mmCIF file of C-alpha atoms in Angstrom:
data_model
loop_
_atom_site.group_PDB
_atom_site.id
_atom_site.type_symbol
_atom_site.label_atom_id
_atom_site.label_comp_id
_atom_site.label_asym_id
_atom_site.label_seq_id
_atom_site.Cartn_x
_atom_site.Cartn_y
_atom_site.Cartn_z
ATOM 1 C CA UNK A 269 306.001 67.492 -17.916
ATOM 2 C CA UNK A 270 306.751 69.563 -21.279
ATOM 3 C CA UNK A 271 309.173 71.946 -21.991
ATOM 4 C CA UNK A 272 310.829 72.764 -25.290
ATOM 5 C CA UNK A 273 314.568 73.395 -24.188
ATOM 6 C CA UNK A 274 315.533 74.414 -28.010
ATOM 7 C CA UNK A 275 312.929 77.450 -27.739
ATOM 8 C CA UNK A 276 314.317 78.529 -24.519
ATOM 9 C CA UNK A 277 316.871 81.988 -24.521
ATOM 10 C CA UNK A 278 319.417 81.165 -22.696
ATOM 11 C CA UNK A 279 321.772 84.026 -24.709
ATOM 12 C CA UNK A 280 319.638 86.957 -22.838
ATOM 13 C CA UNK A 281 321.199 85.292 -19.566
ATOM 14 C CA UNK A 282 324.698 84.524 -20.852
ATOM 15 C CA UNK A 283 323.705 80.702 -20.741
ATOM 16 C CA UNK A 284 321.223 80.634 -17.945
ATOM 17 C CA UNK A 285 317.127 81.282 -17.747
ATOM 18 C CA UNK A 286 315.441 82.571 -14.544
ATOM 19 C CA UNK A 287 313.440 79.673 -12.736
ATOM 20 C CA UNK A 288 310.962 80.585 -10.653
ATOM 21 C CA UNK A 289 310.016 77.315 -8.514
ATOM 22 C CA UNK A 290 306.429 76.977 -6.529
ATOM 23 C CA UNK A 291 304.968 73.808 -4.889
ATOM 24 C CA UNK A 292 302.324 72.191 -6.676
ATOM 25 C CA UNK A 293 299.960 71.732 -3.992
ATOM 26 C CA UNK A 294 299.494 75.004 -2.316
ATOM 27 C CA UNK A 295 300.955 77.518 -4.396
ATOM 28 C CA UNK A 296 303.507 78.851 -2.342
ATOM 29 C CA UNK A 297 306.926 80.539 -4.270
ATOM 30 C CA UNK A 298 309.323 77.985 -2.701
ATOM 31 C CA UNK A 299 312.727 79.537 -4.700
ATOM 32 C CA UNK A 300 314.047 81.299 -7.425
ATOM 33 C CA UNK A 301 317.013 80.171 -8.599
ATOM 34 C CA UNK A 302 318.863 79.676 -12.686
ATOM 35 C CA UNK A 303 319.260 76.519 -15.081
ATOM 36 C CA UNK A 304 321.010 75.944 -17.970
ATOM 37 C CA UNK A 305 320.555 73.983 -21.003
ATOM 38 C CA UNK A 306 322.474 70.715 -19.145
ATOM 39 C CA UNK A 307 320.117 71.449 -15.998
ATOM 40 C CA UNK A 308 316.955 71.574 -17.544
ATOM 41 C CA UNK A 309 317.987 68.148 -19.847
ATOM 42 C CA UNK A 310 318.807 66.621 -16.694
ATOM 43 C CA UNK A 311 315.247 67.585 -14.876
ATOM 44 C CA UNK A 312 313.342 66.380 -18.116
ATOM 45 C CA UNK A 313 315.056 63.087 -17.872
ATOM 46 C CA UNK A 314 314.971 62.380 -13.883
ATOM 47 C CA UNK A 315 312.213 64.024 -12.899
ATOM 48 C CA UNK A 316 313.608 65.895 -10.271
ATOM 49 C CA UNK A 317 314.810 69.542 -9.981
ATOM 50 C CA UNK A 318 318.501 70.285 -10.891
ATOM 51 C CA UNK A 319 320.259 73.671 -10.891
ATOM 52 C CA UNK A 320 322.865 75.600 -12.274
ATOM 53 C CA UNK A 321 324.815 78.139 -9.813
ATOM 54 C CA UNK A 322 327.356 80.872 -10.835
ATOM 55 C CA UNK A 323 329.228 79.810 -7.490
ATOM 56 C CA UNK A 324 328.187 75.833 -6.800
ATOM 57 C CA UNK A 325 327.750 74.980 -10.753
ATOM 58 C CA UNK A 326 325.871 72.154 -11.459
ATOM 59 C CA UNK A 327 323.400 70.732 -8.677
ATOM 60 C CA UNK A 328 320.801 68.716 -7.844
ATOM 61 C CA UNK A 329 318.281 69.973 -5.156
ATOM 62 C CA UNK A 330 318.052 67.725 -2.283
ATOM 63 C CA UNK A 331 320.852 65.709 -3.144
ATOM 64 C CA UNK A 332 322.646 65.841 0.176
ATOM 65 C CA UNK A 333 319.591 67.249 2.128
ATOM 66 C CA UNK A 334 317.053 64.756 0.819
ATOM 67 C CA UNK A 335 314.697 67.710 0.278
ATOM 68 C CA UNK A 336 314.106 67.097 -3.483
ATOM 69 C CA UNK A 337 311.923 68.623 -5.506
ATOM 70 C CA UNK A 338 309.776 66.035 -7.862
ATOM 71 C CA UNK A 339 308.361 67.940 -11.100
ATOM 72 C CA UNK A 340 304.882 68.539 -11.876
ATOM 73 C CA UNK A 341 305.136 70.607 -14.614
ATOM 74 C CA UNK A 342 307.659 72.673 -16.212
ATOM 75 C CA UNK A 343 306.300 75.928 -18.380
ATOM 76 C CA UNK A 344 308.384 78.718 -20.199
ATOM 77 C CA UNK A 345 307.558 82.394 -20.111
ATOM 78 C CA UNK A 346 305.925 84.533 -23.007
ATOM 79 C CA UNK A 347 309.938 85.502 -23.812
ATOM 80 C CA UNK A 348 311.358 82.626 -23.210
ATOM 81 C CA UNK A 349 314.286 83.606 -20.924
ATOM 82 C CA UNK A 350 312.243 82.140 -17.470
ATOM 83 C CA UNK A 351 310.559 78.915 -16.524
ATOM 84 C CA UNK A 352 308.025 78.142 -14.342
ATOM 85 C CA UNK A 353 308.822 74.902 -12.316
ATOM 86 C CA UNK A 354 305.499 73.178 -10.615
ATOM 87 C CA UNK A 355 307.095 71.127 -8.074
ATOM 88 C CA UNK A 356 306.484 68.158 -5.206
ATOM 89 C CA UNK A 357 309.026 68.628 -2.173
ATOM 90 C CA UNK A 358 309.964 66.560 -0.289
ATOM 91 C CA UNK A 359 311.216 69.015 2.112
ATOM 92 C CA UNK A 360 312.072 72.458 2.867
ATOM 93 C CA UNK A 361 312.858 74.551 -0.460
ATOM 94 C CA UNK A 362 315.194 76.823 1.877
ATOM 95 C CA UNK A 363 319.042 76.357 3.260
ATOM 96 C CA UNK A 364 317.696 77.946 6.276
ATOM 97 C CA UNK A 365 314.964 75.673 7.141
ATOM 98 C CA UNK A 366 312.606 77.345 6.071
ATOM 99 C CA UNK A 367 309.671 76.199 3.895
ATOM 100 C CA UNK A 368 310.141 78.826 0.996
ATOM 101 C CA UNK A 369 313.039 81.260 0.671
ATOM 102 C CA UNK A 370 310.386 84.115 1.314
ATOM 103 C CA UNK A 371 309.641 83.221 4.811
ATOM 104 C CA UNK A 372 307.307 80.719 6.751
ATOM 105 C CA UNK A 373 303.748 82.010 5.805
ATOM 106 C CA UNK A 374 301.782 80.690 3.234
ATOM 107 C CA UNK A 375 300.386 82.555 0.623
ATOM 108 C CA UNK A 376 297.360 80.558 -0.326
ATOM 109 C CA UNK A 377 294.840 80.726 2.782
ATOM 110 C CA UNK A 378 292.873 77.935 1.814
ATOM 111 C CA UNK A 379 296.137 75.473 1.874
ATOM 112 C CA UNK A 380 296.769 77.270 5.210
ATOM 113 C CA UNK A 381 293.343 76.401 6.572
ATOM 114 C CA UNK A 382 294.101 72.872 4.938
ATOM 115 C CA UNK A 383 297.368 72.407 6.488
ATOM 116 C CA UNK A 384 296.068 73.889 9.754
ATOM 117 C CA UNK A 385 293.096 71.163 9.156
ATOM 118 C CA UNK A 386 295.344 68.041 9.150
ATOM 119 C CA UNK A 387 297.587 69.608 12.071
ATOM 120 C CA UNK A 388 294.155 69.532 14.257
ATOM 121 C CA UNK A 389 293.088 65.851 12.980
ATOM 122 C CA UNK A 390 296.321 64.223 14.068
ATOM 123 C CA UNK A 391 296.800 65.857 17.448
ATOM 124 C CA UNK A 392 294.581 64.108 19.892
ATOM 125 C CA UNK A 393 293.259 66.758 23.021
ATOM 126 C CA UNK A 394 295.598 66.609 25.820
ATOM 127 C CA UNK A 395 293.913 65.235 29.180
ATOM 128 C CA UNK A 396 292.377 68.102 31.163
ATOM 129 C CA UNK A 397 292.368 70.355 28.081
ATOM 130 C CA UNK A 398 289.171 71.566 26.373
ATOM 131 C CA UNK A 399 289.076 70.263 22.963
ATOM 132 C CA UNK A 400 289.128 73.152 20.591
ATOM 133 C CA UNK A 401 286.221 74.103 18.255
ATOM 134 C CA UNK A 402 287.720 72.289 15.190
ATOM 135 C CA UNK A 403 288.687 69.332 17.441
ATOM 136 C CA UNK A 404 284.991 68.926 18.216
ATOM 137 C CA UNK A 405 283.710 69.153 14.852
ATOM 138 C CA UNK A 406 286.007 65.969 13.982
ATOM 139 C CA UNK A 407 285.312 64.286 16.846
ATOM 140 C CA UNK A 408 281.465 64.540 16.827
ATOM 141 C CA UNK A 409 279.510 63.267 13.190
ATOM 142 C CA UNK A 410 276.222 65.049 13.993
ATOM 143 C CA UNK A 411 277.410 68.561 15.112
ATOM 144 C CA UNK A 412 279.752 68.495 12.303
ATOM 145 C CA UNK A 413 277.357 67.823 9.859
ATOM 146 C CA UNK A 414 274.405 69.927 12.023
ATOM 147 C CA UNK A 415 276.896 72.825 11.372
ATOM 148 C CA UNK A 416 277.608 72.100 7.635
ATOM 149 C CA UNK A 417 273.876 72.698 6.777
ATOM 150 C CA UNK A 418 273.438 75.627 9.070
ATOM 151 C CA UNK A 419 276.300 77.487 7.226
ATOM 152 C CA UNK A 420 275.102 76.719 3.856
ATOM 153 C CA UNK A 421 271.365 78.260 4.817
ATOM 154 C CA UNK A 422 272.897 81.163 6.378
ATOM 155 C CA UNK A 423 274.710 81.676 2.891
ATOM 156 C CA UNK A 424 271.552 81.125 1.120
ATOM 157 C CA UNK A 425 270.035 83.704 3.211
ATOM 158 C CA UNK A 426 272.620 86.516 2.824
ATOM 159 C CA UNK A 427 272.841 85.746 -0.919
ATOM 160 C CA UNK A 428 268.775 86.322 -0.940
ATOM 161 C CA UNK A 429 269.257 88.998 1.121
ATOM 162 C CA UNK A 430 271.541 90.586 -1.756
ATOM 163 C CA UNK A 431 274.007 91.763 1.370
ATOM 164 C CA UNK A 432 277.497 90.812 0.096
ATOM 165 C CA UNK A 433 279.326 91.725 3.172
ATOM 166 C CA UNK A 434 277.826 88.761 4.852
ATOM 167 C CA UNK A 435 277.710 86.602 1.930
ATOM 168 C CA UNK A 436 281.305 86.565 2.128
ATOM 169 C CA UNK A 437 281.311 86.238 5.146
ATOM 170 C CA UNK A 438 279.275 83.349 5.016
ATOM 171 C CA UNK A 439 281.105 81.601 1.871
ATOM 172 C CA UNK A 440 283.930 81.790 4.054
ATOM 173 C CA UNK A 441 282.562 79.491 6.712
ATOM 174 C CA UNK A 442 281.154 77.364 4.840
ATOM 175 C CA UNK A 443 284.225 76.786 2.889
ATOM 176 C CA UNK A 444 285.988 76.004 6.610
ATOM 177 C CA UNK A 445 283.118 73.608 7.330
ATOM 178 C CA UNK A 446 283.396 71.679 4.023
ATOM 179 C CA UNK A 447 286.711 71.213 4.937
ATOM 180 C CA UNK A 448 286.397 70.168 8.443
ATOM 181 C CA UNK A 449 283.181 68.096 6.973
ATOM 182 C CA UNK A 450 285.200 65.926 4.458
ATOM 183 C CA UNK A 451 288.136 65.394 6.654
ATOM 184 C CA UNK A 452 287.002 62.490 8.359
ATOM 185 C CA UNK A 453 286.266 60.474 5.064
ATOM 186 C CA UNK A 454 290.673 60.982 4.510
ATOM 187 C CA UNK A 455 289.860 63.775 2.167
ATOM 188 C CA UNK A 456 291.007 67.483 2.310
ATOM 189 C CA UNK A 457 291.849 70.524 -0.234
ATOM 190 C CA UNK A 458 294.278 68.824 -2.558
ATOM 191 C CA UNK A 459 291.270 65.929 -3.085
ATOM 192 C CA UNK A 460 288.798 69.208 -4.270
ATOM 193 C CA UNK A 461 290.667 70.792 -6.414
ATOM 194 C CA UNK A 462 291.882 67.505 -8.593
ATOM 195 C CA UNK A 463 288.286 67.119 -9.254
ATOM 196 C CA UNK A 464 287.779 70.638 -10.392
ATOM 197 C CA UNK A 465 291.412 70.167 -12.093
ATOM 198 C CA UNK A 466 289.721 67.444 -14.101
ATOM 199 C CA UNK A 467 286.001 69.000 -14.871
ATOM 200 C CA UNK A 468 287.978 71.882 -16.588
ATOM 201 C CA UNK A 469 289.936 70.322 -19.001
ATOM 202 C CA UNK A 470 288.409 70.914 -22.654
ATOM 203 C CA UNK A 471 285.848 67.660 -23.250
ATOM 204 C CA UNK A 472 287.007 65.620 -25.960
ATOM 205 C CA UNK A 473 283.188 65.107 -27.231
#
């Protein structure tokens, strides 16, 4: 968590910068809201997101509600009069309820398929219900993995096949059955992309 304060504008704003907050882990816009110098100082030095209002002044998110927002990372436009605030909450960003002041849906579909995912995994079928098809995946080792391979040879095939319509098609189920495949072992979206997260950072040899 860097952020040079000093090379920040806050003069184009008469004393404030734009911040433009979005959760960490699936990329959704949770807010947009304004800091000040004092605001910013204060995030660097908790760690948590704090806020400076025209009408409320001073304030730190989640302070009453208990729906904080822990930074990740904290990164200043090319002009310097907006920051980009990387956030874990610990609830929702909105006074409404909601999860993001934009609305419910998510704008990342693979954190929606990952979110749907772990919604599936901890709600055991109801007695007399049919257990849906993502239910029996998790529940059953062999057709889960049975269905893994089949999707990855149907992607080899299209990709042979040079037919992109059904490649992508394809790429798109297996990406739900990698998922599904590596839920079981506690792992899911957030797990992938920290080890892809790591691979790209610049080797130091």
């Amino acid at each position: 968590m860097t952020l040079d304060v000093s090379a920040l504008n806050f003069d184009k704003g008469q004393g404030l910068v734009t911040v433009v907050t979005q959760d960490a882990r699936t990329g959704d816009v949770l807010m947009v809201a304004h800091a000040d110098r004092e605001a910013l100082e204060l995030t660097l030095s908790t760690g948590e997101m704090h806020y400076r209002s025209r009408t409320r002044g001073l304030w730190h998110k989640g302070a009453t509600s208990g729906n904080t927002q822990k930074v990740v990372s904290l990164s200043a436009d090319c002009d310097g009069d907006a920051v980009l605030a990387r956030v874990e909450k610990a609830g929702p960003a909105c006074h409404t309820g909601d999860e993001t002041c934009f609305g419910e849906g998510r704008w990342d579909a693979l954190a929606h398929l990952d979110a749907t995912l772990t919604h599936r995994a901890g709600t055991p079928t109801g007695e007399g219900e049919k257990p849906s098809y993502t239910r029996r995946l998790l529940e059953d080792r062999n057709l889960r993995l049975k269905k893994l391979g089949e999707e990855a040879a149907e992607l080899v095939t299209a990709c042979a096949d040079a037919d992109p319509h059904r490649a992508v098609e394809e790429a798109a189920d297996l990406l739900y059955h990698v998922l599904v495949a590596v839920r079981p072992l506690g792992l899911g979206l957030e797990d992938v992309k920290a080890v892809l997260a790591n691979r790209a950072r610049p080797s130091k040899g």
